[in-house]
Coordinates of N, CA, C and O in Angstrom, one line a residue:
M1 N 0.8 -1.2 0.0 CA 0.0 0.0 0.0 C 0.9 1.2 0.0 O 2.0 1.2 0.6
I2 N 0.4 2.3 -0.6 CA 1.0 3.6 -0.6 C 0.1 4.5 0.3 O -1.0 4.6 0.1
V3 N 0.7 5.0 1.4 CA 0.0 5.9 2.3 C 0.6 7.3 1.9 O 1.8 7.5 1.9
Y4 N -0.3 8.3 1.7 CA 0.3 9.5 1.2 C -0.4 10.8 1.8 O -1.5 10.7 2.3
A5 N 0.3 11.8 1.7 CA -0.2 13.2 2.1 C 0.0 14.0 0.8 O 1.1 14.0 0.2
S6 N -1.0 14.8 0.5 CA -0.9 15.7 -0.6 C -1.5 17.0 -0.3 O -2.7 17.1 0.2
R7 N -0.8 18.1 -0.5 CA -1.3 19.4 -0.2 C -1.7 20.1 -1.5 O -2.7 20.7 -1.6
T8 N -0.8 20.1 -2.5 CA -1.1 20.8 -3.8 C -1.7 19.9 -4.9 O -2.0 20.4 -5.9
G9 N -1.8 18.6 -4.6 CA -2.3 17.7 -5.6 C -1.2 16.9 -6.3 O -1.5 15.9 -7.0
N10 N 0.0 17.3 -6.2 CA 1.1 16.6 -6.8 C 1.2 15.1 -6.4 O 1.3 14.2 -7.2
N11 N 1.1 14.9 -5.1 CA 1.2 13.5 -4.7 C 0.0 12.7 -5.0 O 0.1 11.5 -5.3
R12 N -1.2 13.3 -5.0 CA -2.4 12.6 -5.5 C -2.2 12.2 -6.9 O -2.6 11.1 -7.3
H13 N -1.6 13.1 -7.7 CA -1.3 12.8 -9.1 C -0.3 11.6 -9.3 O -0.6 10.7 -10.1
I14 N 0.7 11.6 -8.5 CA 1.7 10.6 -8.5 C 1.1 9.2 -8.2 O 1.3 8.2 -8.9
V15 N 0.2 9.2 -7.1 CA -0.4 8.0 -6.7 C -1.3 7.4 -7.9 O -1.4 6.2 -8.1
S16 N -2.0 8.4 -8.6 CA -2.9 7.9 -9.7 C -2.1 7.3 -10.8 O -2.6 6.5 -11.6
K17 N -0.8 7.6 -10.9 CA 0.1 7.0 -12.0 C 0.6 5.7 -11.6 O 1.1 4.9 -12.5
L18 N 0.7 5.4 -10.3 CA 1.3 4.2 -9.9 C 0.5 2.9 -10.0 O 1.0 1.8 -10.2
G19 N -0.8 3.1 -9.9 CA -1.7 1.9 -10.0 C -1.6 0.9 -8.9 O -1.8 -0.3 -9.0
L20 N -1.2 1.4 -7.7 CA -1.0 0.6 -6.5 C -2.1 0.9 -5.5 O -2.6 2.0 -5.5
P21 N -2.4 0.0 -4.6 CA -3.3 0.3 -3.5 C -2.8 1.5 -2.7 O -1.6 1.6 -2.5
N22 N -3.7 2.4 -2.3 CA -3.3 3.6 -1.7 C -4.4 4.1 -0.7 O -5.6 3.8 -0.9
V23 N -3.9 5.0 0.2 CA -4.9 5.7 1.1 C -4.2 7.0 1.5 O -3.0 7.1 1.7
E24 N -5.1 8.0 1.5 CA -4.6 9.3 1.9 C -4.6 9.5 3.4 O -5.6 9.0 4.1
I25 N -3.6 10.1 4.0 CA -3.5 10.3 5.4 C -4.7 11.2 5.9 O -4.9 12.2 5.3
E26 N -5.3 10.7 6.9 CA -6.3 11.5 7.6 C -6.2 11.2 9.1 O -5.6 10.2 9.5
K27 N -6.7 12.1 9.9 CA -6.5 12.0 11.4 C -7.0 10.7 11.9 O -8.1 10.2 11.5
G28 N -6.2 10.0 12.7 CA -6.6 8.7 13.3 C -6.3 7.5 12.4 O -6.7 6.4 12.8
L29 N -5.8 7.7 11.2 CA -5.5 6.5 10.3 C -4.5 5.6 10.9 O -3.5 6.0 11.4
L30 N -4.9 4.3 11.0 CA -4.0 3.2 11.5 C -3.8 2.2 10.3 O -4.8 1.8 9.7
V31 N -2.6 1.9 10.1 CA -2.3 1.0 9.0 C -1.6 -0.2 9.6 O -0.6 -0.1 10.4
N32 N -2.0 -1.4 9.3 CA -1.5 -2.6 9.9 C -0.9 -3.6 8.8 O -1.1 -4.8 8.9
E33 N -0.3 -3.0 7.8 CA 0.3 -3.8 6.8 C 1.5 -3.0 6.2 O 1.5 -1.7 6.4
P34 N 2.4 -3.6 5.6 CA 3.6 -2.9 5.0 C 3.1 -1.8 4.0 O 2.2 -2.0 3.2
F35 N 3.8 -0.7 4.1 CA 3.5 0.4 3.1 C 4.7 1.3 2.8 O 5.7 1.3 3.6
F36 N 4.6 2.0 1.7 CA 5.5 3.1 1.4 C 4.8 4.4 1.8 O 3.6 4.5 1.5
L37 N 5.5 5.3 2.4 CA 5.0 6.6 2.7 C 5.4 7.6 1.6 O 6.6 7.7 1.2
L38 N 4.4 8.3 1.1 CA 4.6 9.4 0.1 C 4.2 10.7 0.7 O 3.0 10.8 1.1
T39 N 5.1 11.6 0.8 CA 4.8 12.9 1.3 C 5.5 14.0 0.6 O 6.1 13.8 -0.4
Y40 N 5.3 15.2 1.1 CA 6.0 16.4 0.6 C 6.8 17.0 1.7 O 6.8 16.6 2.8
T41 N 7.6 18.1 1.4 CA 8.3 18.8 2.4 C 7.6 20.1 2.6 O 7.3 20.8 1.6
D42 N 7.4 20.5 3.8 CA 6.8 21.8 4.2 C 7.8 22.8 4.3 O 9.0 22.6 4.7
G43 N 7.4 24.1 4.0 CA 8.3 25.2 4.2 C 9.7 25.0 3.7 O 9.9 24.6 2.6
L44 N 10.7 25.3 4.5 CA 12.1 25.1 4.1 C 12.7 23.9 4.7 O 13.7 24.0 5.4
G45 N 12.1 22.7 4.6 CA 12.7 21.5 5.0 C 11.9 20.7 6.1 O 12.5 19.7 6.5
S46 N 10.8 21.1 6.5 CA 10.0 20.4 7.5 C 9.2 19.3 7.0 O 8.7 19.3 5.9
T47 N 9.0 18.3 7.9 CA 8.0 17.2 7.6 C 6.6 17.7 8.0 O 6.5 18.3 9.0
P48 N 5.6 17.5 7.1 CA 4.3 18.0 7.4 C 3.8 17.4 8.8 O 4.0 16.3 9.1
S49 N 3.1 18.3 9.5 CA 2.7 17.9 10.9 C 1.7 16.6 10.8 O 1.8 15.8 11.7
K50 N 0.9 16.6 9.8 CA 0.0 15.4 9.7 C 0.8 14.1 9.5 O 0.4 13.0 9.9
V51 N 1.9 14.2 8.8 CA 2.7 13.0 8.6 C 3.5 12.7 9.9 O 3.6 11.5 10.2
V52 N 3.9 13.7 10.6 CA 4.6 13.4 11.9 C 3.6 12.7 12.8 O 4.0 11.7 13.5
E53 N 2.4 13.2 12.9 CA 1.3 12.5 13.8 C 1.0 11.1 13.3 O 0.9 10.2 14.1
F54 N 0.9 10.9 12.0 CA 0.6 9.6 11.4 C 1.7 8.6 11.8 O 1.4 7.5 12.2
M55 N 2.9 9.0 11.6 CA 4.1 8.1 11.8 C 4.2 7.7 13.3 O 4.8 6.6 13.5
K56 N 3.8 8.5 14.2 CA 3.9 8.1 15.6 C 3.3 6.7 15.9 O 3.8 6.0 16.7
D57 N 2.2 6.4 15.3 CA 1.4 5.2 15.5 C 1.6 4.1 14.4 O 1.2 3.0 14.5
N58 N 2.3 4.5 13.3 CA 2.3 3.6 12.1 C 3.7 3.3 11.6 O 3.8 2.6 10.6
W59 N 4.7 3.9 12.2 CA 6.1 3.7 11.6 C 6.6 2.3 11.5 O 7.4 2.0 10.6
R60 N 6.1 1.4 12.3 CA 6.6 0.0 12.3 C 6.3 -0.7 11.0 O 7.1 -1.6 10.6
Y61 N 5.3 -0.3 10.3 CA 4.9 -0.9 9.0 C 5.5 -0.2 7.8 O 5.4 -0.6 6.7
C62 N 6.1 1.0 8.0 CA 6.7 1.8 6.9 C 8.0 1.1 6.4 O 8.9 1.0 7.2
K63 N 8.0 0.8 5.1 CA 9.1 0.1 4.5 C 10.0 1.0 3.6 O 10.9 0.6 3.0
G64 N 9.5 2.3 3.5 CA 10.3 3.2 2.6 C 9.5 4.5 2.5 O 8.3 4.6 2.7
V65 N 10.3 5.5 2.1 CA 9.7 6.9 2.0 C 10.0 7.5 0.6 O 11.1 7.3 0.1
I66 N 9.0 8.1 0.1 CA 9.0 8.8 -1.2 C 8.6 10.2 -0.9 O 7.6 10.4 -0.2
V67 N 9.4 11.2 -1.4 CA 9.0 12.6 -1.1 C 9.1 13.4 -2.4 O 10.0 13.2 -3.2
S68 N 8.1 14.2 -2.6 CA 8.1 15.1 -3.8 C 8.5 16.5 -3.3 O 8.3 16.8 -2.1
G69 N 9.0 17.3 -4.2 CA 9.5 18.6 -3.8 C 9.7 19.5 -5.0 O 9.5 19.0 -6.2
N70 N 10.2 20.6 -4.8 CA 10.5 21.6 -5.8 C 12.0 22.0 -5.6 O 12.3 22.7 -4.7
S71 N 12.8 21.7 -6.6 CA 14.3 22.0 -6.5 C 14.6 23.5 -6.6 O 15.7 23.9 -6.3
N72 N 13.6 24.3 -6.9 CA 13.8 25.7 -7.0 C 14.1 26.3 -5.6 O 14.6 27.4 -5.5
F73 N 13.8 25.6 -4.5 CA 14.0 26.0 -3.2 C 15.4 25.7 -2.7 O 15.9 26.1 -1.6
G74 N 16.2 25.0 -3.6 CA 17.6 24.7 -3.3 C 17.8 23.3 -2.9 O 16.9 22.6 -2.3
K75 N 19.0 22.8 -3.1 CA 19.4 21.5 -2.8 C 19.3 21.1 -1.4 O 19.0 20.0 -1.0
A76 N 19.6 22.1 -0.5 CA 19.6 21.8 0.9 C 18.3 21.4 1.5 O 18.2 20.7 2.5
V77 N 17.2 21.9 0.9 CA 15.8 21.6 1.4 C 15.0 20.8 0.4 O 13.9 20.3 0.8
F78 N 15.5 20.5 -0.8 CA 14.8 19.6 -1.7 C 14.5 18.3 -1.1 O 15.4 17.5 -0.8
C79 N 13.2 18.0 -0.9 CA 12.8 16.7 -0.4 C 13.4 16.3 1.0 O 13.6 15.2 1.3
K80 N 13.7 17.3 1.8 CA 14.4 17.1 3.1 C 13.6 16.2 4.0 O 14.1 15.5 4.8
A81 N 12.2 16.2 3.9 CA 11.4 15.3 4.7 C 11.9 13.9 4.5 O 11.8 13.1 5.4
A82 N 12.3 13.5 3.3 CA 12.8 12.1 3.1 C 14.0 11.8 4.0 O 14.1 10.8 4.6
D83 N 15.0 12.8 4.0 CA 16.2 12.6 4.9 C 15.8 12.5 6.3 O 16.3 11.6 7.1
T84 N 14.9 13.4 6.8 CA 14.5 13.4 8.2 C 13.8 12.1 8.6 O 14.1 11.5 9.6
L85 N 12.8 11.7 7.8 CA 12.0 10.4 8.1 C 12.9 9.2 8.0 O 12.8 8.3 8.9
S86 N 13.8 9.2 7.1 CA 14.7 8.0 6.9 C 15.6 7.9 8.1 O 15.8 6.8 8.7
A87 N 16.2 9.0 8.6 CA 17.1 9.0 9.7 C 16.3 8.7 11.0 O 16.8 7.9 11.9
L88 N 15.1 9.2 11.2 CA 14.4 9.1 12.4 C 13.9 7.6 12.6 O 13.9 7.1 13.7
Y89 N 13.4 7.0 11.5 CA 12.8 5.7 11.6 C 13.6 4.6 11.0 O 13.2 3.4 11.0
G90 N 14.8 4.9 10.4 CA 15.7 3.9 9.8 C 15.0 3.2 8.6 O 15.2 2.0 8.4
I91 N 14.3 4.0 7.8 CA 13.7 3.4 6.6 C 14.4 4.0 5.4 O 14.9 5.1 5.4
P92 N 14.4 3.2 4.3 CA 15.1 3.7 3.1 C 14.4 4.8 2.4 O 13.1 4.8 2.4
I93 N 15.1 5.6 1.7 CA 14.5 6.6 0.8 C 14.3 5.9 -0.5 O 15.3 5.4 -1.2
I94 N 13.1 5.7 -1.0 CA 12.8 5.1 -2.2 C 13.0 6.0 -3.4 O 13.6 5.6 -4.4
R95 N 12.6 7.3 -3.3 CA 12.7 8.2 -4.4 C 12.5 9.6 -3.9 O 11.6 9.9 -3.1
K96 N 13.2 10.6 -4.4 CA 12.9 12.0 -4.3 C 12.5 12.5 -5.7 O 13.2 12.2 -6.7
I97 N 11.3 13.1 -5.7 CA 10.6 13.4 -7.0 C 10.5 14.9 -7.1 O 10.0 15.6 -6.2
E98 N 10.8 15.4 -8.3 CA 10.6 16.8 -8.7 C 9.1 17.0 -9.0 O 8.6 16.3 -10.0
L99 N 8.4 17.8 -8.2 CA 7.0 18.1 -8.5 C 6.1 16.9 -8.7 O 5.9 16.1 -7.8
R100 N 5.5 16.7 -9.9 CA 4.7 15.6 -10.1 C 5.4 14.3 -10.6 O 4.8 13.3 -10.8
G101 N 6.7 14.5 -10.9 CA 7.5 13.4 -11.3 C 7.4 13.1 -12.8 O 6.7 13.7 -13.5
F102 N 8.0 12.0 -13.2 CA 8.1 11.6 -14.6 C 7.9 10.0 -14.6 O 8.0 9.4 -13.6
N103 N 7.7 9.5 -15.8 CA 7.5 8.1 -15.9 C 8.6 7.2 -15.3 O 8.3 6.2 -14.7
H104 N 9.9 7.7 -15.4 CA 10.9 6.9 -14.8 C 10.8 6.9 -13.3 O 11.3 5.9 -12.7
D105 N 10.3 7.9 -12.7 CA 10.1 7.9 -11.3 C 9.0 6.9 -10.9 O 9.2 6.1 -9.9
Y106 N 7.9 6.9 -11.6 CA 6.8 5.9 -11.3 C 7.3 4.5 -11.5 O 7.0 3.6 -10.7
E107 N 8.0 4.3 -12.6 CA 8.6 2.9 -12.8 C 9.5 2.4 -11.7 O 9.4 1.3 -11.2
H108 N 10.3 3.3 -11.2 CA 11.2 3.0 -10.1 C 10.4 2.7 -8.8 O 10.8 1.7 -8.1
I109 N 9.4 3.5 -8.5 CA 8.6 3.2 -7.3 C 7.9 1.9 -7.4 O 7.9 1.1 -6.5
V110 N 7.3 1.6 -8.5 CA 6.6 0.3 -8.7 C 7.6 -0.9 -8.6 O 7.3 -1.9 -7.9
K111 N 8.7 -0.7 -9.2 CA 9.8 -1.8 -9.1 C 10.2 -2.0 -7.6 O 10.2 -3.2 -7.2
E112 N 10.4 -1.0 -6.9 CA 10.8 -1.1 -5.5 C 9.6 -1.6 -4.6 O 9.8 -2.4 -3.7
Y113 N 8.4 -1.2 -5.0 CA 7.2 -1.7 -4.3 C 7.1 -3.2 -4.4 O 6.9 -4.0 -3.5
N114 N 7.3 -3.7 -5.7 CA 7.2 -5.1 -5.9 C 8.2 -5.9 -5.2 O 8.0 -7.0 -4.7
K115 N 9.4 -5.3 -5.1 CA 10.5 -6.0 -4.5 C 10.4 -6.0 -2.9 O 10.5 -7.0 -2.3
I116 N 10.1 -4.8 -2.4 CA 10.1 -4.7 -0.9 C 8.8 -5.0 -0.3 O 8.7 -5.7 0.7
I117 N 7.7 -4.5 -0.8 CA 6.4 -4.8 -0.2 C 5.8 -6.1 -0.6 O 5.4 -6.9 0.2
K118 N 5.9 -6.5 -1.9 CA 5.4 -7.8 -2.3 C 6.3 -8.9 -2.3 O 5.9 -10.1 -2.4
G119 N 7.6 -8.6 -2.2 CA 8.6 -9.7 -2.1 C 8.9 -10.4 -3.4 O 9.3 -11.6 -3.4
E120 N 8.7 -9.7 -4.5 CA 8.9 -10.4 -5.8 C 10.3 -10.2 -6.3 O 11.0 -9.3 -6.0

């Protein structure tokens, strides 16, 4: 499953291109199966508060993080939430994506999903 947060619609668009089971983060969501987390970076490098809250109760099932961002804000903060979440929970960064991403991004995510989540 892909569990995602989307503020501008970019991550909702990415999820629509993946063709994988997914759910958008909402308050109180509990996930009891392996998933990839797809989020964005807030401000100048922060992890969105709803993602921070979600991960408090769900981090054990998170098998990787994918983050979208805008490189116009600079390399130091581009997809910084991926670095933060990876370090905090010991999960791999699956992909850092520019805005809505490209076909090669989607293909990489699906390949990693099949390998890590599905064990293929």
